[in-house]
């Protein structure tokens, strides 16, 4: 459980790196999958998706580095 909290905190920090291009990408993905925010006036939904996108990207990079070490 504690490790999970660390992962969430790390992901939240990554949200600060969100660019306009990231938001456009995740908005396109959301449209493709017919996902819509509960409140259309807020950007929380896109920021959440962008956070997941960045976290997945970082985890993928870490896995590739680990493969190279072994």
PDB file of N, CA and C in Angstrom:
ATOM      1  N   UNK A   1       0.820  -1.198   0.000  1.00  0.00           N
ATOM      2  CA  UNK A   1       0.000   0.000   0.000  1.00  0.00           C
ATOM      3  C   UNK A   1       0.865   1.264   0.000  1.00  0.00           C
ATOM      4  N   UNK A   2       1.920   1.284   0.797  1.00  0.00           N
ATOM      5  CA  UNK A   2       2.785   2.465   0.861  1.00  0.00           C
ATOM      6  C   UNK A   2       3.460   2.704  -0.483  1.00  0.00           C
ATOM      7  N   UNK A   3       3.888   1.640  -1.153  1.00  0.00           N
ATOM      8  CA  UNK A   3       4.504   1.777  -2.468  1.00  0.00           C
ATOM      9  C   UNK A   3       3.520   2.411  -3.447  1.00  0.00           C
ATOM     10  N   UNK A   4       2.264   2.040  -3.340  1.00  0.00           N
ATOM     11  CA  UNK A   4       1.233   2.599  -4.202  1.00  0.00           C
ATOM     12  C   UNK A   4       1.090   4.104  -3.985  1.00  0.00           C
ATOM     13  N   UNK A   5       1.174   4.550  -2.745  1.00  0.00           N
ATOM     14  CA  UNK A   5       1.092   5.986  -2.444  1.00  0.00           C
ATOM     15  C   UNK A   5       2.256   6.717  -3.103  1.00  0.00           C
ATOM     16  N   UNK A   6       3.434   6.137  -3.059  1.00  0.00           N
ATOM     17  CA  UNK A   6       4.599   6.747  -3.702  1.00  0.00           C
ATOM     18  C   UNK A   6       4.381   6.864  -5.206  1.00  0.00           C
ATOM     19  N   UNK A   7       3.799   5.836  -5.804  1.00  0.00           N
ATOM     20  CA  UNK A   7       3.525   5.868  -7.242  1.00  0.00           C
ATOM     21  C   UNK A   7       2.535   6.969  -7.591  1.00  0.00           C
ATOM     22  N   UNK A   8       1.506   7.111  -6.774  1.00  0.00           N
ATOM     23  CA  UNK A   8       0.504   8.160  -7.011  1.00  0.00           C
ATOM     24  C   UNK A   8       1.149   9.539  -6.882  1.00  0.00           C
ATOM     25  N   UNK A   9       1.953   9.730  -5.851  1.00  0.00           N
ATOM     26  CA  UNK A   9       2.626  11.022  -5.662  1.00  0.00           C
ATOM     27  C   UNK A   9       3.539  11.336  -6.839  1.00  0.00           C
ATOM     28  N   UNK A  10       4.247  10.324  -7.328  1.00  0.00           N
ATOM     29  CA  UNK A  10       5.126  10.526  -8.476  1.00  0.00           C
ATOM     30  C   UNK A  10       4.311  10.908  -9.714  1.00  0.00           C
ATOM     31  N   UNK A  11       3.211  10.226  -9.926  1.00  0.00           N
ATOM     32  CA  UNK A  11       2.360  10.519 -11.080  1.00  0.00           C
ATOM     33  C   UNK A  11       1.810  11.940 -11.012  1.00  0.00           C
ATOM     34  N   UNK A  12       1.409  12.376  -9.830  1.00  0.00           N
ATOM     35  CA  UNK A  12       0.868  13.732  -9.666  1.00  0.00           C
ATOM     36  C   UNK A  12       1.944  14.770  -9.998  1.00  0.00           C
ATOM     37  N   UNK A  13       3.176  14.510  -9.610  1.00  0.00           N
ATOM     38  CA  UNK A  13       4.270  15.437  -9.944  1.00  0.00           C
ATOM     39  C   UNK A  13       4.469  15.523 -11.455  1.00  0.00           C
ATOM     40  N   UNK A  14       4.278  14.396 -12.143  1.00  0.00           N
ATOM     41  CA  UNK A  14       4.458  14.378 -13.595  1.00  0.00           C
ATOM     42  C   UNK A  14       3.406  15.225 -14.310  1.00  0.00           C
ATOM     43  N   UNK A  15       2.270  15.419 -13.680  1.00  0.00           N
ATOM     44  CA  UNK A  15       1.198  16.220 -14.294  1.00  0.00           C
ATOM     45  C   UNK A  15       1.666  17.644 -14.563  1.00  0.00           C
ATOM     46  N   UNK A  16       2.625  18.105 -13.801  1.00  0.00           N
ATOM     47  CA  UNK A  16       3.130  19.471 -13.980  1.00  0.00           C
ATOM     48  C   UNK A  16       3.875  19.634 -15.304  1.00  0.00           C
ATOM     49  N   UNK A  17       4.246  18.527 -15.925  1.00  0.00           N
ATOM     50  CA  UNK A  17       4.965  18.568 -17.202  1.00  0.00           C
ATOM     51  C   UNK A  17       4.030  18.557 -18.407  1.00  0.00           C
ATOM     52  N   UNK A  18       2.752  18.607 -18.169  1.00  0.00           N
ATOM     53  CA  UNK A  18       1.772  18.522 -19.252  1.00  0.00           C
ATOM     54  C   UNK A  18       1.885  19.719 -20.188  1.00  0.00           C
ATOM     55  N   UNK A  19       1.931  19.429 -21.473  1.00  0.00           N
ATOM     56  CA  UNK A  19       1.998  20.475 -22.495  1.00  0.00           C
ATOM     57  C   UNK A  19       0.670  20.544 -23.247  1.00  0.00           C
ATOM     58  N   UNK A  20       0.529  21.562 -24.062  1.00  0.00           N
ATOM     59  CA  UNK A  20      -0.675  21.677 -24.896  1.00  0.00           C
ATOM     60  C   UNK A  20      -0.791  20.480 -25.837  1.00  0.00           C
ATOM     61  N   UNK A  21       0.334  20.037 -26.381  1.00  0.00           N
ATOM     62  CA  UNK A  21       0.311  18.867 -27.266  1.00  0.00           C
ATOM     63  C   UNK A  21      -0.154  17.621 -26.523  1.00  0.00           C
ATOM     64  N   UNK A  22       0.265  17.464 -25.276  1.00  0.00           N
ATOM     65  CA  UNK A  22      -0.199  16.328 -24.467  1.00  0.00           C
ATOM     66  C   UNK A  22      -1.714  16.375 -24.302  1.00  0.00           C
ATOM     67  N   UNK A  23      -2.230  17.568 -23.992  1.00  0.00           N
ATOM     68  CA  UNK A  23      -3.672  17.721 -23.795  1.00  0.00           C
ATOM     69  C   UNK A  23      -4.439  17.437 -25.082  1.00  0.00           C
ATOM     70  N   UNK A  24      -3.892  17.881 -26.209  1.00  0.00           N
ATOM     71  CA  UNK A  24      -4.536  17.589 -27.492  1.00  0.00           C
ATOM     72  C   UNK A  24      -4.539  16.092 -27.773  1.00  0.00           C
ATOM     73  N   UNK A  25      -3.432  15.424 -27.454  1.00  0.00           N
ATOM     74  CA  UNK A  25      -3.340  13.977 -27.665  1.00  0.00           C
ATOM     75  C   UNK A  25      -4.367  13.231 -26.821  1.00  0.00           C
ATOM     76  N   UNK A  26      -4.405  13.518 -25.515  1.00  0.00           N
ATOM     77  CA  UNK A  26      -5.331  12.786 -24.643  1.00  0.00           C
ATOM     78  C   UNK A  26      -6.786  13.158 -24.951  1.00  0.00           C
ATOM     79  N   UNK A  27      -7.028  14.388 -25.393  1.00  0.00           N
ATOM     80  CA  UNK A  27      -8.390  14.768 -25.793  1.00  0.00           C
ATOM     81  C   UNK A  27      -8.813  13.960 -27.016  1.00  0.00           C
ATOM     82  N   UNK A  28      -7.893  13.771 -27.946  1.00  0.00           N
ATOM     83  CA  UNK A  28      -8.175  12.946 -29.121  1.00  0.00           C
ATOM     84  C   UNK A  28      -8.451  11.501 -28.746  1.00  0.00           C
ATOM     85  N   UNK A  29      -7.663  10.975 -27.826  1.00  0.00           N
ATOM     86  CA  UNK A  29      -7.888   9.601 -27.361  1.00  0.00           C
ATOM     87  C   UNK A  29      -9.244   9.481 -26.673  1.00  0.00           C
ATOM     88  N   UNK A  30      -9.587  10.467 -25.866  1.00  0.00           N
ATOM     89  CA  UNK A  30     -10.879  10.446 -25.170  1.00  0.00           C
ATOM     90  C   UNK A  30     -12.026  10.469 -26.178  1.00  0.00           C
ATOM     91  N   UNK A  31     -11.896  11.307 -27.207  1.00  0.00           N
ATOM     92  CA  UNK A  31     -12.940  11.357 -28.243  1.00  0.00           C
ATOM     93  C   UNK A  31     -13.046  10.022 -28.968  1.00  0.00           C
ATOM     94  N   UNK A  32     -11.903   9.423 -29.286  1.00  0.00           N
ATOM     95  CA  UNK A  32     -11.886   8.147 -29.996  1.00  0.00           C
ATOM     96  C   UNK A  32     -12.633   7.074 -29.215  1.00  0.00           C
ATOM     97  N   UNK A  33     -12.451   7.074 -27.897  1.00  0.00           N
ATOM     98  CA  UNK A  33     -13.100   6.071 -27.048  1.00  0.00           C
ATOM     99  C   UNK A  33     -14.427   6.559 -26.463  1.00  0.00           C
ATOM    100  N   UNK A  34     -14.912   7.689 -26.956  1.00  0.00           N
ATOM    101  CA  UNK A  34     -16.196   8.239 -26.505  1.00  0.00           C
ATOM    102  C   UNK A  34     -16.244   8.525 -25.006  1.00  0.00           C
ATOM    103  N   UNK A  35     -15.138   8.931 -24.435  1.00  0.00           N
ATOM    104  CA  UNK A  35     -15.072   9.271 -23.005  1.00  0.00           C
ATOM    105  C   UNK A  35     -15.329  10.764 -22.847  1.00  0.00           C
ATOM    106  N   UNK A  36     -16.157  11.097 -21.882  1.00  0.00           N
ATOM    107  CA  UNK A  36     -16.490  12.503 -21.651  1.00  0.00           C
ATOM    108  C   UNK A  36     -16.388  12.822 -20.166  1.00  0.00           C
ATOM    109  N   UNK A  37     -15.908  14.023 -19.855  1.00  0.00           N
ATOM    110  CA  UNK A  37     -15.826  14.413 -18.437  1.00  0.00           C
ATOM    111  C   UNK A  37     -17.217  14.637 -17.848  1.00  0.00           C
ATOM    112  N   UNK A  38     -17.308  14.504 -16.546  1.00  0.00           N
ATOM    113  CA  UNK A  38     -18.581  14.760 -15.870  1.00  0.00           C
ATOM    114  C   UNK A  38     -18.955  16.234 -15.939  1.00  0.00           C
ATOM    115  N   UNK A  39     -17.950  17.098 -15.865  1.00  0.00           N
ATOM    116  CA  UNK A  39     -18.174  18.540 -15.895  1.00  0.00           C
ATOM    117  C   UNK A  39     -17.385  19.113 -17.066  1.00  0.00           C
ATOM    118  N   UNK A  40     -18.076  19.546 -18.094  1.00  0.00           N
ATOM    119  CA  UNK A  40     -17.421  20.015 -19.318  1.00  0.00           C
ATOM    120  C   UNK A  40     -16.649  21.320 -19.123  1.00  0.00           C
ATOM    121  N   UNK A  41     -16.899  22.034 -18.034  1.00  0.00           N
ATOM    122  CA  UNK A  41     -16.262  23.332 -17.817  1.00  0.00           C
ATOM    123  C   UNK A  41     -14.911  23.228 -17.122  1.00  0.00           C
ATOM    124  N   UNK A  42     -14.519  22.028 -16.736  1.00  0.00           N
ATOM    125  CA  UNK A  42     -13.257  21.863 -16.008  1.00  0.00           C
ATOM    126  C   UNK A  42     -12.293  21.017 -16.819  1.00  0.00           C
ATOM    127  N   UNK A  43     -11.001  21.209 -16.560  1.00  0.00           N
ATOM    128  CA  UNK A  43      -9.964  20.478 -17.285  1.00  0.00           C
ATOM    129  C   UNK A  43      -9.432  19.278 -16.507  1.00  0.00           C
ATOM    130  N   UNK A  44     -10.059  18.943 -15.381  1.00  0.00           N
ATOM    131  CA  UNK A  44      -9.572  17.842 -14.548  1.00  0.00           C
ATOM    132  C   UNK A  44      -9.454  16.531 -15.320  1.00  0.00           C
ATOM    133  N   UNK A  45     -10.434  16.259 -16.164  1.00  0.00           N
ATOM    134  CA  UNK A  45     -10.466  15.007 -16.917  1.00  0.00           C
ATOM    135  C   UNK A  45      -9.233  14.877 -17.810  1.00  0.00           C
ATOM    136  N   UNK A  46      -8.953  15.921 -18.577  1.00  0.00           N
ATOM    137  CA  UNK A  46      -7.803  15.874 -19.481  1.00  0.00           C
ATOM    138  C   UNK A  46      -6.487  15.861 -18.710  1.00  0.00           C
ATOM    139  N   UNK A  47      -6.436  16.577 -17.610  1.00  0.00           N
ATOM    140  CA  UNK A  47      -5.225  16.560 -16.788  1.00  0.00           C
ATOM    141  C   UNK A  47      -5.000  15.165 -16.198  1.00  0.00           C
ATOM    142  N   UNK A  48      -6.076  14.517 -15.777  1.00  0.00           N
ATOM    143  CA  UNK A  48      -5.991  13.149 -15.265  1.00  0.00           C
ATOM    144  C   UNK A  48      -5.462  12.205 -16.348  1.00  0.00           C
ATOM    145  N   UNK A  49      -6.018  12.294 -17.543  1.00  0.00           N
ATOM    146  CA  UNK A  49      -5.562  11.432 -18.634  1.00  0.00           C
ATOM    147  C   UNK A  49      -4.102  11.705 -18.982  1.00  0.00           C
ATOM    148  N   UNK A  50      -3.727  12.971 -18.971  1.00  0.00           N
ATOM    149  CA  UNK A  50      -2.343  13.333 -19.263  1.00  0.00           C
ATOM    150  C   UNK A  50      -1.391  12.792 -18.200  1.00  0.00           C
ATOM    151  N   UNK A  51      -1.826  12.822 -16.953  1.00  0.00           N
ATOM    152  CA  UNK A  51      -1.018  12.282 -15.858  1.00  0.00           C
ATOM    153  C   UNK A  51      -0.777  10.791 -16.065  1.00  0.00           C
ATOM    154  N   UNK A  52      -1.821  10.064 -16.422  1.00  0.00           N
ATOM    155  CA  UNK A  52      -1.678   8.627 -16.687  1.00  0.00           C
ATOM    156  C   UNK A  52      -0.758   8.380 -17.880  1.00  0.00           C
ATOM    157  N   UNK A  53      -0.891   9.212 -18.903  1.00  0.00           N
ATOM    158  CA  UNK A  53      -0.048   9.101 -20.089  1.00  0.00           C
ATOM    159  C   UNK A  53       1.431   9.267 -19.721  1.00  0.00           C
ATOM    160  N   UNK A  54       1.737  10.318 -18.973  1.00  0.00           N
ATOM    161  CA  UNK A  54       3.121  10.561 -18.561  1.00  0.00           C
ATOM    162  C   UNK A  54       3.650   9.441 -17.668  1.00  0.00           C
ATOM    163  N   UNK A  55       2.834   8.988 -16.738  1.00  0.00           N
ATOM    164  CA  UNK A  55       3.270   7.930 -15.821  1.00  0.00           C
ATOM    165  C   UNK A  55       3.561   6.646 -16.597  1.00  0.00           C
ATOM    166  N   UNK A  56       2.710   6.309 -17.536  1.00  0.00           N
ATOM    167  CA  UNK A  56       2.940   5.122 -18.364  1.00  0.00           C
ATOM    168  C   UNK A  56       4.208   5.251 -19.193  1.00  0.00           C
ATOM    169  N   UNK A  57       4.442   6.432 -19.703  1.00  0.00           N
ATOM    170  CA  UNK A  57       5.647   6.692 -20.500  1.00  0.00           C
ATOM    171  C   UNK A  57       6.911   6.488 -19.653  1.00  0.00           C
ATOM    172  N   UNK A  58       6.905   7.039 -18.453  1.00  0.00           N
ATOM    173  CA  UNK A  58       8.051   6.911 -17.548  1.00  0.00           C
ATOM    174  C   UNK A  58       8.263   5.453 -17.148  1.00  0.00           C
ATOM    175  N   UNK A  59       7.175   4.745 -16.849  1.00  0.00           N
ATOM    176  CA  UNK A  59       7.288   3.333 -16.470  1.00  0.00           C
ATOM    177  C   UNK A  59       7.859   2.517 -17.626  1.00  0.00           C
ATOM    178  N   UNK A  60       7.453   2.825 -18.845  1.00  0.00           N
ATOM    179  CA  UNK A  60       7.986   2.135 -20.016  1.00  0.00           C
ATOM    180  C   UNK A  60       9.478   2.376 -20.181  1.00  0.00           C
ATOM    181  N   UNK A  61       9.907   3.603 -19.971  1.00  0.00           N
ATOM    182  CA  UNK A  61      11.335   3.934 -20.051  1.00  0.00           C
ATOM    183  C   UNK A  61      12.109   3.161 -18.992  1.00  0.00           C
ATOM    184  N   UNK A  62      11.577   3.098 -17.787  1.00  0.00           N
ATOM    185  CA  UNK A  62      12.240   2.361 -16.706  1.00  0.00           C
ATOM    186  C   UNK A  62      12.356   0.875 -17.031  1.00  0.00           C
ATOM    187  N   UNK A  63      11.310   0.306 -17.607  1.00  0.00           N
ATOM    188  CA  UNK A  63      11.352  -1.113 -17.959  1.00  0.00           C
ATOM    189  C   UNK A  63      12.398  -1.378 -19.033  1.00  0.00           C
ATOM    190  N   UNK A  64      12.493  -0.500 -20.013  1.00  0.00           N
ATOM    191  CA  UNK A  64      13.504  -0.659 -21.062  1.00  0.00           C
ATOM    192  C   UNK A  64      14.913  -0.562 -20.485  1.00  0.00           C
ATOM    193  N   UNK A  65      15.126   0.361 -19.582  1.00  0.00           N
ATOM    194  CA  UNK A  65      16.442   0.488 -18.943  1.00  0.00           C
ATOM    195  C   UNK A  65      16.778  -0.757 -18.140  1.00  0.00           C
ATOM    196  N   UNK A  66      15.795  -1.296 -17.440  1.00  0.00           N
ATOM    197  CA  UNK A  66      16.017  -2.506 -16.642  1.00  0.00           C
ATOM    198  C   UNK A  66      16.375  -3.681 -17.545  1.00  0.00           C
ATOM    199  N   UNK A  67      15.750  -3.771 -18.709  1.00  0.00           N
ATOM    200  CA  UNK A  67      16.061  -4.850 -19.662  1.00  0.00           C
ATOM    201  C   UNK A  67      17.508  -4.745 -20.131  1.00  0.00           C
ATOM    202  N   UNK A  68      17.952  -3.529 -20.399  1.00  0.00           N
ATOM    203  CA  UNK A  68      19.325  -3.325 -20.884  1.00  0.00           C
ATOM    204  C   UNK A  68      20.363  -3.696 -19.834  1.00  0.00           C
ATOM    205  N   UNK A  69      20.010  -3.480 -18.572  1.00  0.00           N
ATOM    206  CA  UNK A  69      20.947  -3.807 -17.489  1.00  0.00           C
ATOM    207  C   UNK A  69      21.119  -5.307 -17.322  1.00  0.00           C
ATOM    208  N   UNK A  70      20.082  -6.049 -17.637  1.00  0.00           N
ATOM    209  CA  UNK A  70      20.133  -7.511 -17.428  1.00  0.00           C
ATOM    210  C   UNK A  70      20.669  -8.236 -18.601  1.00  0.00           C
TER     211      UNK A  70
END
